[in-house]
Coordinates of C-alpha atoms and ligand atoms in Angstrom, one line a residue:
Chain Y
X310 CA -15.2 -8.8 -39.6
X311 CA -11.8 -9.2 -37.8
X312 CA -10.4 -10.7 -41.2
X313 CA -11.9 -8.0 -43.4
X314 CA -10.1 -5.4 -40.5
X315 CA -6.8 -7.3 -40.8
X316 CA -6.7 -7.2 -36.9
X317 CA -3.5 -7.9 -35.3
X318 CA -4.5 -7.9 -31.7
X319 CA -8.0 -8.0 -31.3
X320 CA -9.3 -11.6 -30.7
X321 CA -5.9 -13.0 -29.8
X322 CA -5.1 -14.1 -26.4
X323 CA -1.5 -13.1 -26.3
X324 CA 0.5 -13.7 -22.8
X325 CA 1.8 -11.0 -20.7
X326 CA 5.0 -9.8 -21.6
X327 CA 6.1 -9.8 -17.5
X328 CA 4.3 -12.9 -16.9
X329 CA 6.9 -15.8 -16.9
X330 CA 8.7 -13.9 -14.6
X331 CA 5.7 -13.5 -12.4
X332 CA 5.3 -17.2 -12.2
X333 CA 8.9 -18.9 -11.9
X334 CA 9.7 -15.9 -8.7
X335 CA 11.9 -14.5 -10.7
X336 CA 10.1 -10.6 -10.9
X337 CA 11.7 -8.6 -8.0
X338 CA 9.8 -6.0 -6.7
X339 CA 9.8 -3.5 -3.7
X340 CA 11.1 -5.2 -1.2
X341 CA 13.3 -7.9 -3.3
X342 CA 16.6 -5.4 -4.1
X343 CA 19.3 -5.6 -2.0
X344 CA 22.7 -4.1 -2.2
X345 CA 26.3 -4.9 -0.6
X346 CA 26.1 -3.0 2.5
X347 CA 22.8 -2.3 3.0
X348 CA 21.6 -1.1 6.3
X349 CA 18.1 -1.1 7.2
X350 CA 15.9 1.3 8.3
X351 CA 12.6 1.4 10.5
X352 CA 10.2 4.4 11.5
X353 CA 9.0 5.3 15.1
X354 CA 5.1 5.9 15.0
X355 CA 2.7 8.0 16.8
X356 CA 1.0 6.0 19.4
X357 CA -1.7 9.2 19.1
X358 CA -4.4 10.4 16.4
X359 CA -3.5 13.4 18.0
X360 CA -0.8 14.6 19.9
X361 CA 1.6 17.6 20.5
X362 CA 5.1 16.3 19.9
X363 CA 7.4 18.6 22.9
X364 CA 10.1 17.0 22.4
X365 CA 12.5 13.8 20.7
X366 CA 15.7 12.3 22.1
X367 CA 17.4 10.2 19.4
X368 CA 20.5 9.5 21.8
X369 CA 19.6 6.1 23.4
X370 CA 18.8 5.1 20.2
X371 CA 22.2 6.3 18.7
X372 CA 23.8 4.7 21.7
X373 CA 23.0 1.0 20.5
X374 CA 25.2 -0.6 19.1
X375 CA 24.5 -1.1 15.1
X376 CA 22.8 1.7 14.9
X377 CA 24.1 3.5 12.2
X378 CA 21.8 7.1 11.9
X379 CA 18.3 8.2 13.3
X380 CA 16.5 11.0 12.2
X381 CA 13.1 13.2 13.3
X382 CA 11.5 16.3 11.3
X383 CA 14.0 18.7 12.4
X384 CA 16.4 16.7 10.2
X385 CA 14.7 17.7 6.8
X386 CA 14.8 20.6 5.2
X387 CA 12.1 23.2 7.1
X388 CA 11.8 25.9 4.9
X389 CA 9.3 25.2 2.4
X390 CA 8.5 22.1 4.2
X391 CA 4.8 21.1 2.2
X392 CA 2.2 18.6 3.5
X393 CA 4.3 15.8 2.4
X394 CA 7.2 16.6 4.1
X395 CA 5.5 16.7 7.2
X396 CA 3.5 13.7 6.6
X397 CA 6.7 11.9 5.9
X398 CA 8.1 12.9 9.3
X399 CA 5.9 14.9 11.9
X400 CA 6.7 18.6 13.1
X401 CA 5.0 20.2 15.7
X402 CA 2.1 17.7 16.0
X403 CA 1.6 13.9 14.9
X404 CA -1.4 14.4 13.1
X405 CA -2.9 10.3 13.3
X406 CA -2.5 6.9 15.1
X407 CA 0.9 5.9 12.8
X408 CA 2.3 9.7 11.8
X409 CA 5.9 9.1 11.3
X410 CA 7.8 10.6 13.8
X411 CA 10.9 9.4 13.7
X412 CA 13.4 7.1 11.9
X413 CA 16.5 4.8 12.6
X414 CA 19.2 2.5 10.5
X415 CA 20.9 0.0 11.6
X416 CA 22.6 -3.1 10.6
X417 CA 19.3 -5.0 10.8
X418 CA 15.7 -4.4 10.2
X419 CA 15.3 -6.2 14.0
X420 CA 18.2 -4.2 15.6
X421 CA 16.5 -1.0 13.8
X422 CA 13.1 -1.8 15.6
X423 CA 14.5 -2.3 18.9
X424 CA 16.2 1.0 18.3
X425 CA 13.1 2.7 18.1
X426 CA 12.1 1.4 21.4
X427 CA 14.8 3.8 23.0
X428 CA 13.8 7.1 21.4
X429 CA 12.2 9.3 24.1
X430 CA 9.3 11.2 22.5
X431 CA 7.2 14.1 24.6
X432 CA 3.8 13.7 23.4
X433 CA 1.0 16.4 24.5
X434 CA -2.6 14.5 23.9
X435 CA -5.4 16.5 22.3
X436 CA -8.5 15.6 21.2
X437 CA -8.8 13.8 18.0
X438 CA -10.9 15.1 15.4
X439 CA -12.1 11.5 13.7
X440 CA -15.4 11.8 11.9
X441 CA -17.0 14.9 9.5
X442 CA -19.7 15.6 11.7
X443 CA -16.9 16.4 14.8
X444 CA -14.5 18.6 11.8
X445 CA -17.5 20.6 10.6
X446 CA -19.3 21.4 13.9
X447 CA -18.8 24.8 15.8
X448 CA -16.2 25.0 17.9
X449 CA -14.6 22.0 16.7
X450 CA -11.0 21.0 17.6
X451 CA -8.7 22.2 14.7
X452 CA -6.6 19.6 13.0
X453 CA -4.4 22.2 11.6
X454 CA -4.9 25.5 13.5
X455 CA -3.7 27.4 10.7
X456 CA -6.3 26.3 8.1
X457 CA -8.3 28.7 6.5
X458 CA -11.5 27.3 4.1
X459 CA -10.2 28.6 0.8
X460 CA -7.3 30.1 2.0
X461 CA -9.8 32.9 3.4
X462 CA -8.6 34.5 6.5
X463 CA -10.9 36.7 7.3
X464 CA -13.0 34.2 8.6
X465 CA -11.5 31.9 11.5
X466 CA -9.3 28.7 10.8
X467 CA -11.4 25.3 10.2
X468 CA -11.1 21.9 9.6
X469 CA -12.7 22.5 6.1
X470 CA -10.0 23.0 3.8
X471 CA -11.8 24.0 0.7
X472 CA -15.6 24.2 -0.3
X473 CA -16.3 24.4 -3.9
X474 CA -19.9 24.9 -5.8
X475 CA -21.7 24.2 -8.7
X476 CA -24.9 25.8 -9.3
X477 CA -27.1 25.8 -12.2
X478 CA -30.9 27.3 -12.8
X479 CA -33.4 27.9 -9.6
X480 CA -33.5 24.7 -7.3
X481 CA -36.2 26.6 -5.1
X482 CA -38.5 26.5 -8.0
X483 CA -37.8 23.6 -9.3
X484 CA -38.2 21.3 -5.7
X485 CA -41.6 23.2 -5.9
X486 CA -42.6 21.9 -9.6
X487 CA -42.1 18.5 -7.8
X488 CA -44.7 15.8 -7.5
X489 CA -42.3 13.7 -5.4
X490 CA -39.3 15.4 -3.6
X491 CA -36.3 12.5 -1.6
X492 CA -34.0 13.4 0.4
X493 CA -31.3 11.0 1.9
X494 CA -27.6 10.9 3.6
X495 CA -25.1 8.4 3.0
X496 CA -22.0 7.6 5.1
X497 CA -19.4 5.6 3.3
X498 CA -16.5 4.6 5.9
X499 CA -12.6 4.9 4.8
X500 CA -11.7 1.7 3.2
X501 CA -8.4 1.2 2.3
X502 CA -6.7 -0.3 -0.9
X503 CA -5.3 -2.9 0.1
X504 CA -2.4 -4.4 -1.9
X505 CA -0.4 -7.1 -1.2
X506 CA 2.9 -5.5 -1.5
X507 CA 3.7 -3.3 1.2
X508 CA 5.6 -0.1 0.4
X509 CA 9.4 -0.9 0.1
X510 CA 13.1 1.5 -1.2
X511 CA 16.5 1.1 -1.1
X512 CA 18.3 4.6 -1.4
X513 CA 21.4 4.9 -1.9
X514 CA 23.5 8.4 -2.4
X515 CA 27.5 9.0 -3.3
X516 CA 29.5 11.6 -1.9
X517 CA 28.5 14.5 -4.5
X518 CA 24.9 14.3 -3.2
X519 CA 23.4 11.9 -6.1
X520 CA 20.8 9.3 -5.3
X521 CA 19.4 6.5 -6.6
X522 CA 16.1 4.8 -5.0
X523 CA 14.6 2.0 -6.2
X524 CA 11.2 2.2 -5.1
X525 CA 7.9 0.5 -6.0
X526 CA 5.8 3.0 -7.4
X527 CA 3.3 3.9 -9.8
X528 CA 5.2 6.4 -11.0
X529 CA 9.0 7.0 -11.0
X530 CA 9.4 10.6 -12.3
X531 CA 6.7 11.8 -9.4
X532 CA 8.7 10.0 -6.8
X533 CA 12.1 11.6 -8.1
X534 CA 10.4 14.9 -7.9
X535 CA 8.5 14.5 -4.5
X536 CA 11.6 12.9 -3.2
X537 CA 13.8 16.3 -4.6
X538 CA 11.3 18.7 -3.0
X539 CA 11.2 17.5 0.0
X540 CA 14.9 17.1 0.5
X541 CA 15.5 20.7 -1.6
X542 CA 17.5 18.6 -3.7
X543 CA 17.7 19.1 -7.4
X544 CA 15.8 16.6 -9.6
X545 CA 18.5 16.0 -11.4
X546 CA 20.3 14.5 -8.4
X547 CA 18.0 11.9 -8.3
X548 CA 17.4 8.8 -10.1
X549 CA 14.7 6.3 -9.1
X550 CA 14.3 2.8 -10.9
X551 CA 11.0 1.5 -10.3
X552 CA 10.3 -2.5 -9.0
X553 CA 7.4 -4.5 -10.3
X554 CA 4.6 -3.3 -8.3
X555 CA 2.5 -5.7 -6.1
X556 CA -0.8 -3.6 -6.4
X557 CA -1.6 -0.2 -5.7
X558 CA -4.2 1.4 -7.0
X559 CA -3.7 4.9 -5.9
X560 CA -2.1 4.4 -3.0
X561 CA 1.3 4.1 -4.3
X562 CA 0.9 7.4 -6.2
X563 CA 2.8 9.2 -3.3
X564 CA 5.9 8.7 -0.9
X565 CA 6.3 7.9 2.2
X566 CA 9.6 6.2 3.3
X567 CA 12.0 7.6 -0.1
X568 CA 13.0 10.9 1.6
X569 CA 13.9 9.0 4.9
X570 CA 16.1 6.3 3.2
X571 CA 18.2 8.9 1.1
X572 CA 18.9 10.9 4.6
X573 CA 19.7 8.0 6.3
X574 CA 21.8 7.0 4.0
X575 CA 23.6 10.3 3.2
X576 CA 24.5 10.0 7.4
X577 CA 25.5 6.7 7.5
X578 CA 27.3 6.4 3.7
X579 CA 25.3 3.4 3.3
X580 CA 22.6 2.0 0.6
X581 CA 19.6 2.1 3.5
X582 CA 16.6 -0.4 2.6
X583 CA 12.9 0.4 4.3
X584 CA 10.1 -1.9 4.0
X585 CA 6.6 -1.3 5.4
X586 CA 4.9 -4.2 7.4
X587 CA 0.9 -4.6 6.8
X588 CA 0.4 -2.3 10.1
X589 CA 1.9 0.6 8.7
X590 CA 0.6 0.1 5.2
X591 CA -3.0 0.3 7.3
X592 CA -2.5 3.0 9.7
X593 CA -0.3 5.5 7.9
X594 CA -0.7 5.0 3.6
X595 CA -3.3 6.6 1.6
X596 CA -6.7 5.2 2.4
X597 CA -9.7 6.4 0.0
X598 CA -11.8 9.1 1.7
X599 CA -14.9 8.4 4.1
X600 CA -17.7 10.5 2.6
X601 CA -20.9 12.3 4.1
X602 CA -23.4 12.9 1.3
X603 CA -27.0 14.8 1.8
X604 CA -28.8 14.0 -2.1
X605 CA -32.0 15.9 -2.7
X606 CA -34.0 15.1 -6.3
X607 CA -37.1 16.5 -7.0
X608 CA -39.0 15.0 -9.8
X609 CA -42.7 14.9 -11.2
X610 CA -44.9 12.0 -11.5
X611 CA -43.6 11.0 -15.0
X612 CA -39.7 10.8 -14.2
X613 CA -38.7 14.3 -14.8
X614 CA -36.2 15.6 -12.6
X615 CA -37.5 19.0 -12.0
X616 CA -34.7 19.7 -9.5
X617 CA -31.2 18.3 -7.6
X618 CA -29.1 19.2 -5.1
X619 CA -26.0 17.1 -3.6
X620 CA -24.1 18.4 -0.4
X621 CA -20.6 16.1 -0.6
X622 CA -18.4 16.2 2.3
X623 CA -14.9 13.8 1.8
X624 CA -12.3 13.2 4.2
X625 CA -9.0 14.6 3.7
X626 CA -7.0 12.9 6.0
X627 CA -4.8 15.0 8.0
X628 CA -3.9 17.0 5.0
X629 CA -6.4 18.6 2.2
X630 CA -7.0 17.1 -1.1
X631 CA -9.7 15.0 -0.6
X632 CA -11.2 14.1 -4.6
X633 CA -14.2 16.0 -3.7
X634 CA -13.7 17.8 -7.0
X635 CA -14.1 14.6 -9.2
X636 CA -17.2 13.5 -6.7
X637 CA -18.7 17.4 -7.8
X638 CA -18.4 17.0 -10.9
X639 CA -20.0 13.6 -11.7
X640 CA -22.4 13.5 -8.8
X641 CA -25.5 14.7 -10.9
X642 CA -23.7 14.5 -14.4
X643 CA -25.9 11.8 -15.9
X644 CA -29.0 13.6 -16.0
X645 CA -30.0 16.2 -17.6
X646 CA -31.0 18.6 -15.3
X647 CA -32.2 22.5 -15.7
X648 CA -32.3 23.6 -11.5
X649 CA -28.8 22.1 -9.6
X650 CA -26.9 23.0 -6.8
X651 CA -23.6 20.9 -5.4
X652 CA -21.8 21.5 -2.5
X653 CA -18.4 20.0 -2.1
X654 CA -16.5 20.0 1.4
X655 CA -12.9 19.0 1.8
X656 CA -12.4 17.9 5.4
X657 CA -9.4 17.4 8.1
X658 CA -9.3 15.1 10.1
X659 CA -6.9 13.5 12.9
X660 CA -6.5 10.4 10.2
X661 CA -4.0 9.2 7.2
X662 CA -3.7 11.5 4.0
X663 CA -6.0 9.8 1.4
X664 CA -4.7 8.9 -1.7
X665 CA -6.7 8.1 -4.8
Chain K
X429 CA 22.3 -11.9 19.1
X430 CA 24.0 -14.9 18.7
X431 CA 22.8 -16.9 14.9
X432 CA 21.8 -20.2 15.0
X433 CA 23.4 -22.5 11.9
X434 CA 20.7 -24.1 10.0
X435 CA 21.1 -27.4 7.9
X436 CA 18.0 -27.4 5.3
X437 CA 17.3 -28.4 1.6
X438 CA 15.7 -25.9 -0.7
X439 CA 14.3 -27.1 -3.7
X440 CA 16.3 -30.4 -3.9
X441 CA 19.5 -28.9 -3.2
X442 CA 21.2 -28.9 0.4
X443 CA 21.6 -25.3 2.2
X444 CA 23.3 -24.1 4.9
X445 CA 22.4 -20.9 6.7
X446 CA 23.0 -18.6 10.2
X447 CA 19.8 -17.4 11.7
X448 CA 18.6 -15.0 14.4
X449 CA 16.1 -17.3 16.0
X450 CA 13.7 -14.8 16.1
X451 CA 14.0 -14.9 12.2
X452 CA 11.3 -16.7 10.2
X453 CA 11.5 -18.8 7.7
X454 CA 10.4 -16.7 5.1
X455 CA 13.0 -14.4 6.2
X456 CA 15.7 -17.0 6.1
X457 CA 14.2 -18.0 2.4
X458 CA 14.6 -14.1 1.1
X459 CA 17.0 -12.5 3.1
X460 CA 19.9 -15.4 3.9
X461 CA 19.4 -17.4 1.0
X462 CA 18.5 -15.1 -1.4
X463 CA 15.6 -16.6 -2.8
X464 CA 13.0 -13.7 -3.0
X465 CA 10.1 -15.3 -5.2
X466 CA 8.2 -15.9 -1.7
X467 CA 6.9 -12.7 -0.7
X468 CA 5.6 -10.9 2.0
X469 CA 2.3 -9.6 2.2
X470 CA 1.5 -9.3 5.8
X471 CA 4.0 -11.2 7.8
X472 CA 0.8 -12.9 9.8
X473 CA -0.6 -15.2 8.4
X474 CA -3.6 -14.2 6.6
X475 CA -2.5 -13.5 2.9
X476 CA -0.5 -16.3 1.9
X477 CA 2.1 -14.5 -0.5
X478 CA 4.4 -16.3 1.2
X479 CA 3.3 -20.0 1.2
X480 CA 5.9 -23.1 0.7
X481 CA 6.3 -26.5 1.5
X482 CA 7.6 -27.5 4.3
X483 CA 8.5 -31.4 4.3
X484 CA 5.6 -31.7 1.6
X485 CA 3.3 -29.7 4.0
X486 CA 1.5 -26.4 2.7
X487 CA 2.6 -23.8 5.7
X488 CA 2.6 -20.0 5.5
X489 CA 6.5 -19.6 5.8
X490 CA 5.6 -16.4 7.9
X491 CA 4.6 -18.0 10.6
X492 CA 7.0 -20.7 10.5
X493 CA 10.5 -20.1 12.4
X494 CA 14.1 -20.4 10.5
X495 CA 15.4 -22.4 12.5
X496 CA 12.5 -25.4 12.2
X497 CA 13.8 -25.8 8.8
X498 CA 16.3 -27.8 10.0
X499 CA 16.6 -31.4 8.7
X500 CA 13.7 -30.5 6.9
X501 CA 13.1 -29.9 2.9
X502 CA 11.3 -27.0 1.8
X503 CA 10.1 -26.2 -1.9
X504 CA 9.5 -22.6 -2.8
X505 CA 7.9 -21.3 -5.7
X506 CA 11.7 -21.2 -7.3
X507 CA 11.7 -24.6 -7.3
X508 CA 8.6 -25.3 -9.6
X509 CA 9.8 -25.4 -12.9
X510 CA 11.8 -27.5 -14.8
X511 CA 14.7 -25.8 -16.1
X512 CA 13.8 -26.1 -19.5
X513 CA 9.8 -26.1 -19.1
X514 CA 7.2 -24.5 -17.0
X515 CA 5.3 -26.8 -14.8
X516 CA 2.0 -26.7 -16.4
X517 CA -0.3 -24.8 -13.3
X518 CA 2.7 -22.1 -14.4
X519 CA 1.7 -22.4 -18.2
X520 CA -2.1 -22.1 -17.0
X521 CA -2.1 -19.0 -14.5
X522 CA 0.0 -17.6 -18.1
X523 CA -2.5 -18.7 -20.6
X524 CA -5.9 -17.9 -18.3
X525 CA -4.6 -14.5 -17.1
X526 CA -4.3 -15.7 -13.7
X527 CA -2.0 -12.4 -12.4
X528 CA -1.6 -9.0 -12.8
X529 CA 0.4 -7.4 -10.9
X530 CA 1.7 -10.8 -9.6
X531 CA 2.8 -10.1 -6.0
X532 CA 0.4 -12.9 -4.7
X533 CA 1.5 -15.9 -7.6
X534 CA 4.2 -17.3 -6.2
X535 CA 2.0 -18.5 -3.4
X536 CA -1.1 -19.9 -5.2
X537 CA 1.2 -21.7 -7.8
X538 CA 3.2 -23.3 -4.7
X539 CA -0.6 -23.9 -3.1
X540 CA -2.2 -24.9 -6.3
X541 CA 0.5 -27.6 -7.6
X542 CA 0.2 -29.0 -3.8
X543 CA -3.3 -29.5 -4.5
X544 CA -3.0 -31.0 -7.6
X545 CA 0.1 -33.4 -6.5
X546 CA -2.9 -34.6 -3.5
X547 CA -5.8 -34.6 -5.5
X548 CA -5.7 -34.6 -9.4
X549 CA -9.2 -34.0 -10.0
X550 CA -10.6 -31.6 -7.3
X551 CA -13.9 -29.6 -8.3
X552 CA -14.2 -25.9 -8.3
X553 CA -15.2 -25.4 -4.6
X554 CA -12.3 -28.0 -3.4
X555 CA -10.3 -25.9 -5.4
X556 CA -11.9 -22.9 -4.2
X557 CA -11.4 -24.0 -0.4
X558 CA -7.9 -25.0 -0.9
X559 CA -6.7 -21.6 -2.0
X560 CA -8.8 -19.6 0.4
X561 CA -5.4 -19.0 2.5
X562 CA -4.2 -17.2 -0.9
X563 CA -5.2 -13.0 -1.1
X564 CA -5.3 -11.8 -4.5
X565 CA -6.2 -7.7 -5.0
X566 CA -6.2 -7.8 -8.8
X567 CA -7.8 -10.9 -10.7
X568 CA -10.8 -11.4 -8.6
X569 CA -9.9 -15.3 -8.3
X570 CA -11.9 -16.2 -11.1
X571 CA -8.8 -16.7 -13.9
X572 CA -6.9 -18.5 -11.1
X573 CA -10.0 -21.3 -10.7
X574 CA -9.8 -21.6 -14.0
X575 CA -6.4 -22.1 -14.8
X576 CA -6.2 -24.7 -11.8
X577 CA -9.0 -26.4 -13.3
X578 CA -7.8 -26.4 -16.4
X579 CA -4.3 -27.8 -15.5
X580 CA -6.1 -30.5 -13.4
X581 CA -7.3 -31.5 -17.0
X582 CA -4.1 -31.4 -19.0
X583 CA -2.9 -33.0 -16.2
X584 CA -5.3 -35.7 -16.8
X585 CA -5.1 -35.8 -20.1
X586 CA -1.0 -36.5 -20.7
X587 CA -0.5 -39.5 -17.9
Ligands
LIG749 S1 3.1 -13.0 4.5 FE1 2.7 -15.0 5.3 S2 0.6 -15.1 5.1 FE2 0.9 -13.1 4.5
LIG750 S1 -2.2 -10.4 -9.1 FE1 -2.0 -8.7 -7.8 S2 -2.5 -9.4 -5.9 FE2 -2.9 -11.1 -7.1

């Protein structure tokens, strides 16, 4: 068959075009760049899943010697500041055990870290919100207190950021056509990707407000334009060269550290490198969402599904956009059923953004 | 701080370098010598991106400080081809697929050829126990048994 075809790849076993590299140590990724000059930076993180932040005091920090620039939220752009922005440095409130709250560069990733040992930061504790059945109960403690399910404010804020349904037919009537009707909850904990590579950037930016990062990523025109909105810089001032990439299978589909290094490096008019350890890849990058799932089927004696309902409740993280929708949609999409009803709940809580 | 002068040999070739003594040696490999194949995965131990040689030893270079490099000889993934030809585990992890997004190779070729230069005909679970200290995310391990075991037997084969 393949020689009737004339196929030119199928059967072959052709070696990866990156792979040589990838063997001798030669690829670079993230963390590999480095450019004449380069400063590095490291990121102060909340000791709190939960936390009012009254007050930061850079100063000590600044004092050190080799400390080139420090920053907190107040130093990006607040108006129109989106989730990202404040995930990428916290405002009022550090919103999980590793919110990035503040940021220094120095001449050394060492001298950076024991920089961050002298900011002062006022933290207020509240309770942390850390599991579905605490976001969704009455009376809860509100992740974000202006958070209205839907965007609907004439009922009170909630940790539910969005609830979305799917209903089909007349599940009443068909759970009563049932021979047989099984109902059952399943908890699935937060796991987290899990690549080797921790997230890494250089940034550097000239005196007319251009950047370049290199970054790795899975995708570079996302990053420039995250990294542009967050800064209210233009796209067009940015230019990101992606690394090889050591893994990320969702979780390097957003930005975390690109933002901070092009600051830092617009105060200190040097190219400012940031590299994650395997701590803060675990408590403050996109995990996948812990879910709570109720399934209800109702089916006669011969296998027909007579009726199903599936209530799906997903962790947001601290932010909504939870891939509830996706979970909707293909929940009860391989049957064929007449009488459905799905519920999907995206839910706050005091714990990293998922991603993926 | 005050940098401590290291006198090492990397891959055959002498070295000198200045080191914070809190500095590992996998710092001192990537960041004062330049040599970035050995990578960091976790910085503790437990993924073994980073894995060298260290006077013929098999040592996470992680945990190991700069400054013990001295007088010592340490072979990093850089130094595992011939100029002109792949060592052969190389050729293998290539021609079984062994990596994908290759963060983790440089450390199980370094941990692989080790095993091979000790024992030239290990079965899969030695080969399986030796690179337990070696994390891979992407291939699922199975390509990299196989391309161990299969240069074990071209190994074999051409001496
Ligand atoms: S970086 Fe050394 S074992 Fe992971
Ligand atoms: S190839 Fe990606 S971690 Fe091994």
């Amino acid at each position: 068959m393949a020689e009737a075809l004339d196929l030119k790849a199928i059967g072959t076993r052709p070696i990866r075009p990156d792979g040589v590299d990838k063997v001798t140590g030669r690829a670079n990724f993230g963390a590999d760049m480095a450019l004449p000059g380069m400063i590095h930076a490291k990121v102060l993180r909340s000791p709190y899943a939960h936390a009012r932040i009254k007050s930061i005091d850079l100063s000590k920090a600044l004092e050190l010697d080799g400390v080139f620039a420090a920053i907190c939220g107040r130093d990006l752009p607040q108006e129109g500041a989106n989730d990202l922005s404040i995930n990428i440095l916290a405002r009022e409130k550090a919103l999980y055990h590793g919110h990035a709250v503040a940021a220094v560069a120095a001449s050394s990733a060492a001298l950076a870290d024991r920089a961050l040992d002298l900011i002062e930061v006022d933290y207020e504790e509240l309770d942390p919100v850390l599991t579905i059945d605490d976001a969704i109960a009455n009376g809860a403690t509100l992740v974000n207190e202006n958070m209205y399910t839907n965007g609907d404010r004439s009922q009170p804020p909630s940790n539910v950021a969005a609830q979305q349904k799917f209903e089909r037919g007349d599940v009443d009537k068909g759970f009563s056509e049932a021979d047989v009707v099984v109902e059952e909850e399943y908890r699935v904990p937060t796991a987290h990707q899990g690549y080797i590579e921790p997230h890494a950037c250089i940034a550097d930016i000239n005196e007319a407000g251009r950047a370049t990062v290199w970054c790795c990523t899975q995708g570079q025109f996302d990053v420039r334009s995250m990294t542009a909105g967050v800064l209210n810089k233009k796209v067009s001032d940015i230019k990101v060269i992606p690394s090889e990439i050591g893994g990320g299978f969702g979780g390097k589909t957003t930005i975390y550290l690109e933002p901070v290094a092009v600051k830092l490096s617009e105060m200190s008019g040097r190219p400012v490198k940031m590299v994650m350890n395997r701590e803060e890849v675990f408590r403050a990058t996109g995990p996948t969402s812990a879910t709570l799932c109720r399934i209800k089927v109702g089916a006669k004696r011969d296998g027909t599904i007579t009726a199903a309902t599936a209530w799906l409740a997903y962790e947001a993280g601290a932010f909504p956009g939870a891939p509830v929708g996706p979970g909707c949609m293909s929940v009860l999409a391989p049957y064929n059923l007449e009488n459905l009803r799905i519920e999907g709940l995206d839910v706050l809580v005091n714990k990293p953004k998922v991603a993926a | 701080m005050k940098k401590v002068h290291v006198s090492t040999t990397v891959n055959g070739q002498p070295e000198e370098a200045l080191c914070e003594v809190h500095q590992s040696l996998l710092d001192l490999l990537r960041d004062e010598l330049g040599l970035t194949g050995t990578k960091e995965g976790c910085g503790t131990g437990d993924c073994g991106a980073c894995t060298v040689l260290l006077d013929g030893r098999l040592v996470c270079s992680c945990l190991v400080l700069g400054v013990e490099a001295e007088g010592k000889e340490v072979t990093t993934i850089e130094g595992i081809a011939d100029p002109d030809r792949l060592h052969v585990v190389q050729q293998k992890f290539l021609e079984h697929a062994a990596l994908q997004c290759g963060i983790c190779t440089p450390g199980f070729i370094v941990a692989a050829k080790a095993l091979l230069d000790k024992n030239p005909d290990p079965d899969e679970t030695t080969i399986r126990y030796w690179l337990a200290g070696n994390l891979c995310r992407c291939t699922g391990y199975d390509k990299i048994v196989r391309a161990v075991q299969d240069a074990a037997q071209e190994l074999a084969q051409s001496s």
